[in-house]
Amino acid sequence: MVETLDAGIKLAVLLEGSFALDVDGAGLQQQHAAESSLFTSSRAWQLDHSFARGCTLHYLTLFVDAALVSDVLEADLPDMTQVRQVNRLTPLAMVSVTNSILHGPFAGAAGRLHAAGKALELAALAVDLIVSPSSSSEVALASASEARRLNDLHAYIGEHWRELPTLDQLARRFGFGLRAMTTGFRRLYGCSISEHARELRLREGWRLLDAGMSATLAAEAVGYTLPHFTAAFASRFGITPGALARHGTQGRKI
C-alpha cells in the first residue's frame, strides 16, 4: 500500500503487530510493536507499506502540515531533498496520549474535541523529539544497506536479549565496525543497544507480573536480582514490581 504525503511531519505509533516499510524508495525495513517512527520532509514523499497475510495492527498516525512547523523543518532539514526518519521505543508520554486518543472517555462532539486536543499534545511531543538536544545528532542513515543491517540487528536483539553476544560479536555478525554499529543504532532507534536490551527485559518483566508471577520470580526470569529489578522497573514505569504484582495494571499499558 503506497501512501503519498506532502511536506511536513508524520508520527506513527505502533502498539501491536509488525510490518515492512519502504521510506521514499530507500528499501524495506521492519517496523515493530512498542516503537514509534518520526518522519520529517520538506517535499512530497511516499511510504510503501507491506503487510503479512492475516496480520493484526494496533496503531495511531498523526500528520502535521509543513506550514505549521516550517521553522522546525528549516532547522532540521538543511538538505531539502532528504526525508529524515527516526525510529525509537515509544516514550511513555506518547503511549499514554496515544491510548487516550484510541480509548477516549467521551463520545460525539465531546469525543472529537478530546481527540483533537490530545492530537495537539501528541504533535507537541513529536516536535520536541526533533528539536530536543538528545536528538540533535540524529541524521539520516548513510544507506539503505545500513538501515537493513541495523534492522536485522534490532530484530536479533529482540529474539536473543536473554543471552546477548558482546558488542564486538554483534558488529562482526552484522558486518559493522563497532563505532558505526553503535552510532547507527542510536541514530535509528534513539537509544543504545544496551538500553534497548534493558527495555526488552523490563517489558518482559511487566508481562510476567501482569500474568500473575511474583516480583522475585519475574526478576529472576529476566536476569535481575530483586533489588536491581525493583530499582530499574520503578525508574522505567513509575511503579514497583511488588505493587504491580499486588494490584495489577489497572488498565495501564506499556
PDB file of C-alpha atoms in Angstrom:
ATOM      1  CA  MET A   1       0.000   0.000   0.000  1.00  0.00           C
ATOM      2  CA  VAL A   2       1.578   3.259  -1.153  1.00  0.00           C
ATOM      3  CA  GLU A   3       0.881   6.472   0.755  1.00  0.00           C
ATOM      4  CA  THR A   4       1.815   9.824  -0.789  1.00  0.00           C
ATOM      5  CA  LEU A   5       2.376  12.683   1.654  1.00  0.00           C
ATOM      6  CA  ASP A   6       3.048  16.392   1.392  1.00  0.00           C
ATOM      7  CA  ALA A   7       5.857  18.213   3.180  1.00  0.00           C
ATOM      8  CA  GLY A   8       5.523  18.068   6.948  1.00  0.00           C
ATOM      9  CA  ILE A   9       5.989  15.800   9.950  1.00  0.00           C
ATOM     10  CA  LYS A  10       4.443  12.356  10.338  1.00  0.00           C
ATOM     11  CA  LEU A  11       4.380  10.356  13.562  1.00  0.00           C
ATOM     12  CA  ALA A  12       3.420   6.673  13.592  1.00  0.00           C
ATOM     13  CA  VAL A  13       2.966   4.883  16.929  1.00  0.00           C
ATOM     14  CA  LEU A  14       2.749   1.088  16.590  1.00  0.00           C
ATOM     15  CA  LEU A  15       1.234  -0.552  19.665  1.00  0.00           C
ATOM     16  CA  GLU A  16       0.716  -4.078  18.316  1.00  0.00           C
ATOM     17  CA  GLY A  17       1.903  -6.053  15.281  1.00  0.00           C
ATOM     18  CA  SER A  18       4.672  -5.560  12.743  1.00  0.00           C
ATOM     19  CA  PHE A  19       5.056  -4.790   9.047  1.00  0.00           C
ATOM     20  CA  ALA A  20       7.652  -3.774   6.458  1.00  0.00           C
ATOM     21  CA  LEU A  21       8.030  -0.175   5.323  1.00  0.00           C
ATOM     22  CA  ASP A  22       9.871   1.434   2.404  1.00  0.00           C
ATOM     23  CA  VAL A  23      10.558   5.120   3.070  1.00  0.00           C
ATOM     24  CA  ASP A  24      10.685   7.003  -0.220  1.00  0.00           C
ATOM     25  CA  GLY A  25      12.439   4.190  -2.073  1.00  0.00           C
ATOM     26  CA  ALA A  26      15.196   3.580   0.499  1.00  0.00           C
ATOM     27  CA  GLY A  27      14.388  -0.139   0.870  1.00  0.00           C
ATOM     28  CA  LEU A  28      12.197  -2.223   3.166  1.00  0.00           C
ATOM     29  CA  GLN A  29      12.748  -2.132   6.913  1.00  0.00           C
ATOM     30  CA  GLN A  30      10.718  -3.852   9.597  1.00  0.00           C
ATOM     31  CA  GLN A  31       8.519  -1.839  11.960  1.00  0.00           C
ATOM     32  CA  HIS A  32       7.885  -3.388  15.380  1.00  0.00           C
ATOM     33  CA  ALA A  33       5.328  -3.067  18.164  1.00  0.00           C
ATOM     34  CA  ALA A  34       6.216  -0.687  21.023  1.00  0.00           C
ATOM     35  CA  GLU A  35       8.110   1.558  18.607  1.00  0.00           C
ATOM     36  CA  SER A  36       7.310   4.886  17.029  1.00  0.00           C
ATOM     37  CA  SER A  37       8.592   6.325  13.760  1.00  0.00           C
ATOM     38  CA  LEU A  38       9.017  10.046  13.194  1.00  0.00           C
ATOM     39  CA  PHE A  39       9.395  11.342   9.636  1.00  0.00           C
ATOM     40  CA  THR A  40      10.208  14.890   8.522  1.00  0.00           C
ATOM     41  CA  SER A  41      10.252  16.057   4.917  1.00  0.00           C
ATOM     42  CA  SER A  42      10.381  19.411   3.160  1.00  0.00           C
ATOM     43  CA  ARG A  43       8.923  17.984  -0.061  1.00  0.00           C
ATOM     44  CA  ALA A  44       6.309  15.498  -1.227  1.00  0.00           C
ATOM     45  CA  TRP A  45       7.317  11.905  -0.433  1.00  0.00           C
ATOM     46  CA  GLN A  46       5.995   8.338  -0.217  1.00  0.00           C
ATOM     47  CA  LEU A  47       5.670   5.449   2.204  1.00  0.00           C
ATOM     48  CA  ASP A  48       5.158   1.926   0.837  1.00  0.00           C
ATOM     49  CA  HIS A  49       3.677  -0.480   3.412  1.00  0.00           C
ATOM     50  CA  SER A  50       3.948  -4.283   3.101  1.00  0.00           C
ATOM     51  CA  PHE A  51       1.694  -6.376   5.348  1.00  0.00           C
ATOM     52  CA  ALA A  52       1.848 -10.113   6.013  1.00  0.00           C
ATOM     53  CA  ARG A  53      -1.338 -12.031   5.290  1.00  0.00           C
ATOM     54  CA  GLY A  54      -3.644 -12.013   8.313  1.00  0.00           C
ATOM     55  CA  CYS A  55      -1.530  -9.599  10.345  1.00  0.00           C
ATOM     56  CA  THR A  56      -3.187  -7.534  13.071  1.00  0.00           C
ATOM     57  CA  LEU A  57      -2.050  -3.974  13.719  1.00  0.00           C
ATOM     58  CA  HIS A  58      -2.950  -1.564  16.503  1.00  0.00           C
ATOM     59  CA  TYR A  59      -1.549   1.868  15.751  1.00  0.00           C
ATOM     60  CA  LEU A  60      -2.081   5.602  15.504  1.00  0.00           C
ATOM     61  CA  THR A  61      -0.644   8.036  12.956  1.00  0.00           C
ATOM     62  CA  LEU A  62      -0.511  11.814  13.029  1.00  0.00           C
ATOM     63  CA  PHE A  63       0.480  14.226  10.244  1.00  0.00           C
ATOM     64  CA  VAL A  64       1.408  17.882  10.793  1.00  0.00           C
ATOM     65  CA  ASP A  65       1.432  20.088   7.693  1.00  0.00           C
ATOM     66  CA  ALA A  66       4.680  21.884   6.844  1.00  0.00           C
ATOM     67  CA  ALA A  67       3.039  25.297   7.189  1.00  0.00           C
ATOM     68  CA  LEU A  68       2.552  24.689  10.922  1.00  0.00           C
ATOM     69  CA  VAL A  69       6.147  23.601  11.577  1.00  0.00           C
ATOM     70  CA  SER A  70       8.167  25.441   8.927  1.00  0.00           C
ATOM     71  CA  ASP A  71      10.759  26.611  11.455  1.00  0.00           C
ATOM     72  CA  VAL A  72      11.356  23.029  12.601  1.00  0.00           C
ATOM     73  CA  LEU A  73      11.730  21.758   9.041  1.00  0.00           C
ATOM     74  CA  GLU A  74      14.151  24.524   8.067  1.00  0.00           C
ATOM     75  CA  ALA A  75      16.358  23.818  11.071  1.00  0.00           C
ATOM     76  CA  ASP A  76      16.095  20.030  10.892  1.00  0.00           C
ATOM     77  CA  LEU A  77      16.427  19.551   7.139  1.00  0.00           C
ATOM     78  CA  PRO A  78      19.126  21.769   5.657  1.00  0.00           C
ATOM     79  CA  ASP A  79      19.192  19.326   2.730  1.00  0.00           C
ATOM     80  CA  MET A  80      15.770  19.960   1.204  1.00  0.00           C
ATOM     81  CA  THR A  81      15.890  16.707  -0.795  1.00  0.00           C
ATOM     82  CA  GLN A  82      16.028  14.249   2.087  1.00  0.00           C
ATOM     83  CA  VAL A  83      13.362  12.507   4.143  1.00  0.00           C
ATOM     84  CA  ARG A  84      14.563  12.127   7.716  1.00  0.00           C
ATOM     85  CA  GLN A  85      13.391   9.164   9.777  1.00  0.00           C
ATOM     86  CA  VAL A  86      13.965   8.361  13.439  1.00  0.00           C
ATOM     87  CA  ASN A  87      12.743   5.093  14.986  1.00  0.00           C
ATOM     88  CA  ARG A  88      12.696   4.596  18.729  1.00  0.00           C
ATOM     89  CA  LEU A  89      10.947   2.768  21.522  1.00  0.00           C
ATOM     90  CA  THR A  90       7.847   4.827  22.154  1.00  0.00           C
ATOM     91  CA  PRO A  91       8.269   7.136  25.183  1.00  0.00           C
ATOM     92  CA  LEU A  92       5.742   6.553  27.958  1.00  0.00           C
ATOM     93  CA  ALA A  93       4.270  10.021  27.481  1.00  0.00           C
ATOM     94  CA  MET A  94       3.465   9.190  23.853  1.00  0.00           C
ATOM     95  CA  VAL A  95       1.984   5.814  24.791  1.00  0.00           C
ATOM     96  CA  SER A  96      -0.256   7.489  27.352  1.00  0.00           C
ATOM     97  CA  VAL A  97      -1.535  10.128  24.914  1.00  0.00           C
ATOM     98  CA  THR A  98      -1.976   7.560  22.138  1.00  0.00           C
ATOM     99  CA  ASN A  99      -4.074   5.304  24.348  1.00  0.00           C
ATOM    100  CA  SER A 100      -6.097   8.305  25.483  1.00  0.00           C
ATOM    101  CA  ILE A 101      -6.949   9.066  21.846  1.00  0.00           C
ATOM    102  CA  LEU A 102      -7.732   5.457  20.923  1.00  0.00           C
ATOM    103  CA  HIS A 103      -9.765   4.789  24.058  1.00  0.00           C
ATOM    104  CA  GLY A 104     -11.222   8.222  24.769  1.00  0.00           C
ATOM    105  CA  PRO A 105     -13.765   8.584  27.579  1.00  0.00           C
ATOM    106  CA  PHE A 106     -16.176  10.728  25.531  1.00  0.00           C
ATOM    107  CA  ALA A 107     -18.474  10.256  22.552  1.00  0.00           C
ATOM    108  CA  GLY A 108     -19.877  12.595  19.912  1.00  0.00           C
ATOM    109  CA  ALA A 109     -18.745  16.217  19.846  1.00  0.00           C
ATOM    110  CA  ALA A 110     -17.020  15.889  23.217  1.00  0.00           C
ATOM    111  CA  GLY A 111     -15.097  12.888  21.912  1.00  0.00           C
ATOM    112  CA  ARG A 112     -13.969  14.783  18.824  1.00  0.00           C
ATOM    113  CA  LEU A 113     -12.788  17.729  20.915  1.00  0.00           C
ATOM    114  CA  HIS A 114     -10.960  15.397  23.291  1.00  0.00           C
ATOM    115  CA  ALA A 115      -9.225  13.609  20.400  1.00  0.00           C
ATOM    116  CA  ALA A 116      -8.279  16.928  18.771  1.00  0.00           C
ATOM    117  CA  GLY A 117      -6.746  18.228  21.993  1.00  0.00           C
ATOM    118  CA  LYS A 118      -4.789  15.023  22.562  1.00  0.00           C
ATOM    119  CA  ALA A 119      -3.629  15.064  18.932  1.00  0.00           C
ATOM    120  CA  LEU A 120      -2.135  18.519  19.501  1.00  0.00           C
ATOM    121  CA  GLU A 121      -0.409  17.201  22.622  1.00  0.00           C
ATOM    122  CA  LEU A 122       0.975  14.277  20.626  1.00  0.00           C
ATOM    123  CA  ALA A 123       2.178  16.672  17.917  1.00  0.00           C
ATOM    124  CA  ALA A 124       3.980  18.725  20.575  1.00  0.00           C
ATOM    125  CA  LEU A 125       5.728  15.600  21.873  1.00  0.00           C
ATOM    126  CA  ALA A 126       6.763  14.706  18.318  1.00  0.00           C
ATOM    127  CA  VAL A 127       8.188  18.164  17.624  1.00  0.00           C
ATOM    128  CA  ASP A 128      10.005  18.078  20.961  1.00  0.00           C
ATOM    129  CA  LEU A 129      11.738  14.859  19.890  1.00  0.00           C
ATOM    130  CA  ILE A 130      13.032  16.671  16.811  1.00  0.00           C
ATOM    131  CA  VAL A 131      14.265  19.853  18.457  1.00  0.00           C
ATOM    132  CA  SER A 132      15.467  18.439  21.795  1.00  0.00           C
ATOM    133  CA  PRO A 133      19.239  18.262  22.319  1.00  0.00           C
ATOM    134  CA  SER A 134      19.113  14.475  22.640  1.00  0.00           C
ATOM    135  CA  SER A 135      18.069  14.151  19.012  1.00  0.00           C
ATOM    136  CA  SER A 136      20.179  16.925  17.530  1.00  0.00           C
ATOM    137  CA  SER A 137      22.894  14.493  16.433  1.00  0.00           C
ATOM    138  CA  GLU A 138      20.489  12.082  14.744  1.00  0.00           C
ATOM    139  CA  VAL A 139      20.839  12.259  10.989  1.00  0.00           C
ATOM    140  CA  ALA A 140      19.645  10.274   8.014  1.00  0.00           C
ATOM    141  CA  LEU A 141      21.243   6.844   7.632  1.00  0.00           C
ATOM    142  CA  ALA A 142      24.129   6.537   5.200  1.00  0.00           C
ATOM    143  CA  SER A 143      22.469   3.933   3.002  1.00  0.00           C
ATOM    144  CA  ALA A 144      19.551   1.571   2.628  1.00  0.00           C
ATOM    145  CA  SER A 145      22.002  -1.305   3.189  1.00  0.00           C
ATOM    146  CA  GLU A 146      22.995   0.102   6.583  1.00  0.00           C
ATOM    147  CA  ALA A 147      19.338   0.546   7.502  1.00  0.00           C
ATOM    148  CA  ARG A 148      18.575  -3.084   6.617  1.00  0.00           C
ATOM    149  CA  ARG A 149      21.508  -4.417   8.642  1.00  0.00           C
ATOM    150  CA  LEU A 150      20.568  -2.264  11.619  1.00  0.00           C
ATOM    151  CA  ASN A 151      17.012  -3.504  11.297  1.00  0.00           C
ATOM    152  CA  ASP A 152      18.287  -7.103  11.256  1.00  0.00           C
ATOM    153  CA  LEU A 153      20.375  -6.324  14.346  1.00  0.00           C
ATOM    154  CA  HIS A 154      17.335  -4.837  16.067  1.00  0.00           C
ATOM    155  CA  ALA A 155      15.282  -7.961  15.303  1.00  0.00           C
ATOM    156  CA  TYR A 156      18.123 -10.192  16.533  1.00  0.00           C
ATOM    157  CA  ILE A 157      18.275  -8.358  19.856  1.00  0.00           C
ATOM    158  CA  GLY A 158      14.518  -8.803  20.195  1.00  0.00           C
ATOM    159  CA  GLU A 159      14.953 -12.575  19.924  1.00  0.00           C
ATOM    160  CA  HIS A 160      18.212 -13.025  21.878  1.00  0.00           C
ATOM    161  CA  TRP A 161      18.149 -10.368  24.604  1.00  0.00           C
ATOM    162  CA  ARG A 162      18.374 -13.019  27.328  1.00  0.00           C
ATOM    163  CA  GLU A 163      21.832 -14.131  26.156  1.00  0.00           C
ATOM    164  CA  LEU A 164      23.031 -11.239  24.026  1.00  0.00           C
ATOM    165  CA  PRO A 165      26.538 -11.509  22.499  1.00  0.00           C
ATOM    166  CA  THR A 166      29.105  -8.800  23.152  1.00  0.00           C
ATOM    167  CA  LEU A 167      29.084  -5.627  21.062  1.00  0.00           C
ATOM    168  CA  ASP A 168      32.196  -6.808  19.193  1.00  0.00           C
ATOM    169  CA  GLN A 169      30.480 -10.094  18.340  1.00  0.00           C
ATOM    170  CA  LEU A 170      27.348  -8.282  17.180  1.00  0.00           C
ATOM    171  CA  ALA A 171      29.400  -5.951  14.994  1.00  0.00           C
ATOM    172  CA  ARG A 172      31.128  -8.900  13.293  1.00  0.00           C
ATOM    173  CA  ARG A 173      27.846 -10.793  12.855  1.00  0.00           C
ATOM    174  CA  PHE A 174      26.138  -7.879  11.091  1.00  0.00           C
ATOM    175  CA  GLY A 175      29.114  -6.548   9.148  1.00  0.00           C
ATOM    176  CA  PHE A 176      29.771  -3.304  11.026  1.00  0.00           C
ATOM    177  CA  GLY A 177      32.690  -1.609  12.634  1.00  0.00           C
ATOM    178  CA  LEU A 178      31.946  -1.223  16.336  1.00  0.00           C
ATOM    179  CA  ARG A 179      31.606   2.571  16.223  1.00  0.00           C
ATOM    180  CA  ALA A 180      29.481   2.530  13.061  1.00  0.00           C
ATOM    181  CA  MET A 181      27.147  -0.042  14.597  1.00  0.00           C
ATOM    182  CA  THR A 182      26.635   1.712  17.924  1.00  0.00           C
ATOM    183  CA  THR A 183      26.298   5.159  16.357  1.00  0.00           C
ATOM    184  CA  GLY A 184      23.951   3.944  13.631  1.00  0.00           C
ATOM    185  CA  PHE A 185      21.759   2.055  16.089  1.00  0.00           C
ATOM    186  CA  ARG A 186      21.355   5.108  18.295  1.00  0.00           C
ATOM    187  CA  ARG A 187      20.589   7.320  15.302  1.00  0.00           C
ATOM    188  CA  LEU A 188      17.890   4.981  14.013  1.00  0.00           C
ATOM    189  CA  TYR A 189      16.305   3.851  17.287  1.00  0.00           C
ATOM    190  CA  GLY A 190      17.046   6.689  19.687  1.00  0.00           C
ATOM    191  CA  CYS A 191      18.808   4.506  22.272  1.00  0.00           C
ATOM    192  CA  SER A 192      21.933   2.417  22.694  1.00  0.00           C
ATOM    193  CA  ILE A 193      21.967  -1.350  22.167  1.00  0.00           C
ATOM    194  CA  SER A 194      22.270  -1.967  25.912  1.00  0.00           C
ATOM    195  CA  GLU A 195      19.413   0.454  26.636  1.00  0.00           C
ATOM    196  CA  HIS A 196      17.226  -1.364  24.123  1.00  0.00           C
ATOM    197  CA  ALA A 197      18.065  -4.757  25.638  1.00  0.00           C
ATOM    198  CA  ARG A 198      17.290  -3.424  29.121  1.00  0.00           C
ATOM    199  CA  GLU A 199      13.958  -2.074  27.881  1.00  0.00           C
ATOM    200  CA  LEU A 200      13.049  -5.502  26.496  1.00  0.00           C
ATOM    201  CA  ARG A 201      13.942  -7.157  29.809  1.00  0.00           C
ATOM    202  CA  LEU A 202      11.797  -4.704  31.762  1.00  0.00           C
ATOM    203  CA  ARG A 203       8.853  -5.068  29.375  1.00  0.00           C
ATOM    204  CA  GLU A 204       9.058  -8.850  29.733  1.00  0.00           C
ATOM    205  CA  GLY A 205       9.126  -8.338  33.496  1.00  0.00           C
ATOM    206  CA  TRP A 206       5.948  -6.258  33.219  1.00  0.00           C
ATOM    207  CA  ARG A 207       4.284  -9.004  31.159  1.00  0.00           C
ATOM    208  CA  LEU A 208       5.204 -11.684  33.689  1.00  0.00           C
ATOM    209  CA  LEU A 209       3.972  -9.609  36.624  1.00  0.00           C
ATOM    210  CA  ASP A 210       0.742  -8.828  34.787  1.00  0.00           C
ATOM    211  CA  ALA A 211       0.286 -12.580  34.233  1.00  0.00           C
ATOM    212  CA  GLY A 212       0.469 -13.200  37.986  1.00  0.00           C
ATOM    213  CA  MET A 213       4.125 -14.029  38.597  1.00  0.00           C
ATOM    214  CA  SER A 214       5.712 -12.797  41.820  1.00  0.00           C
ATOM    215  CA  ALA A 215       8.251  -9.984  41.727  1.00  0.00           C
ATOM    216  CA  THR A 216      11.035 -12.325  42.878  1.00  0.00           C
ATOM    217  CA  LEU A 217      10.398 -14.887  40.138  1.00  0.00           C
ATOM    218  CA  ALA A 218       9.910 -12.203  37.481  1.00  0.00           C
ATOM    219  CA  ALA A 219      13.243 -10.616  38.413  1.00  0.00           C
ATOM    220  CA  GLU A 220      14.975 -13.987  38.141  1.00  0.00           C
ATOM    221  CA  ALA A 221      13.285 -14.727  34.797  1.00  0.00           C
ATOM    222  CA  VAL A 222      14.632 -11.550  33.182  1.00  0.00           C
ATOM    223  CA  GLY A 223      18.122 -11.787  34.650  1.00  0.00           C
ATOM    224  CA  TYR A 224      17.974  -9.365  37.576  1.00  0.00           C
ATOM    225  CA  THR A 225      18.422  -9.622  41.303  1.00  0.00           C
ATOM    226  CA  LEU A 226      15.264  -8.420  43.032  1.00  0.00           C
ATOM    227  CA  PRO A 227      16.790  -5.130  44.335  1.00  0.00           C
ATOM    228  CA  HIS A 228      18.170  -4.204  40.896  1.00  0.00           C
ATOM    229  CA  PHE A 229      14.921  -5.220  39.200  1.00  0.00           C
ATOM    230  CA  THR A 230      12.880  -3.139  41.627  1.00  0.00           C
ATOM    231  CA  ALA A 231      15.034  -0.045  41.085  1.00  0.00           C
ATOM    232  CA  ALA A 232      15.144  -0.352  37.280  1.00  0.00           C
ATOM    233  CA  PHE A 233      11.441  -1.204  36.996  1.00  0.00           C
ATOM    234  CA  ALA A 234      10.304   1.665  39.216  1.00  0.00           C
ATOM    235  CA  SER A 235      12.541   4.119  37.366  1.00  0.00           C
ATOM    236  CA  ARG A 236      11.145   2.999  33.995  1.00  0.00           C
ATOM    237  CA  PHE A 237       7.442   2.572  34.774  1.00  0.00           C
ATOM    238  CA  GLY A 238       6.819   4.646  37.891  1.00  0.00           C
ATOM    239  CA  ILE A 239       5.562   1.666  39.901  1.00  0.00           C
ATOM    240  CA  THR A 240       7.424  -1.054  41.796  1.00  0.00           C
ATOM    241  CA  PRO A 241       7.204  -4.694  40.681  1.00  0.00           C
ATOM    242  CA  GLY A 242       5.684  -5.629  44.026  1.00  0.00           C
ATOM    243  CA  ALA A 243       2.911  -3.049  43.673  1.00  0.00           C
ATOM    244  CA  LEU A 244       2.144  -4.221  40.150  1.00  0.00           C
ATOM    245  CA  ALA A 245       2.063  -7.851  41.286  1.00  0.00           C
ATOM    246  CA  ARG A 246      -0.322  -6.999  44.139  1.00  0.00           C
ATOM    247  CA  HIS A 247      -2.677  -4.609  42.378  1.00  0.00           C
ATOM    248  CA  GLY A 248      -2.372  -5.438  38.677  1.00  0.00           C
ATOM    249  CA  THR A 249      -2.068  -2.975  35.812  1.00  0.00           C
ATOM    250  CA  GLN A 250      -5.446  -1.294  36.481  1.00  0.00           C
ATOM    251  CA  GLY A 251      -5.749  -0.559  32.779  1.00  0.00           C
ATOM    252  CA  ARG A 252      -2.200   0.726  32.348  1.00  0.00           C
ATOM    253  CA  LYS A 253      -0.379  -0.302  29.180  1.00  0.00           C
ATOM    254  CA  ILE A 254       3.227  -0.148  28.061  1.00  0.00           C
TER     255      ILE A 254
END
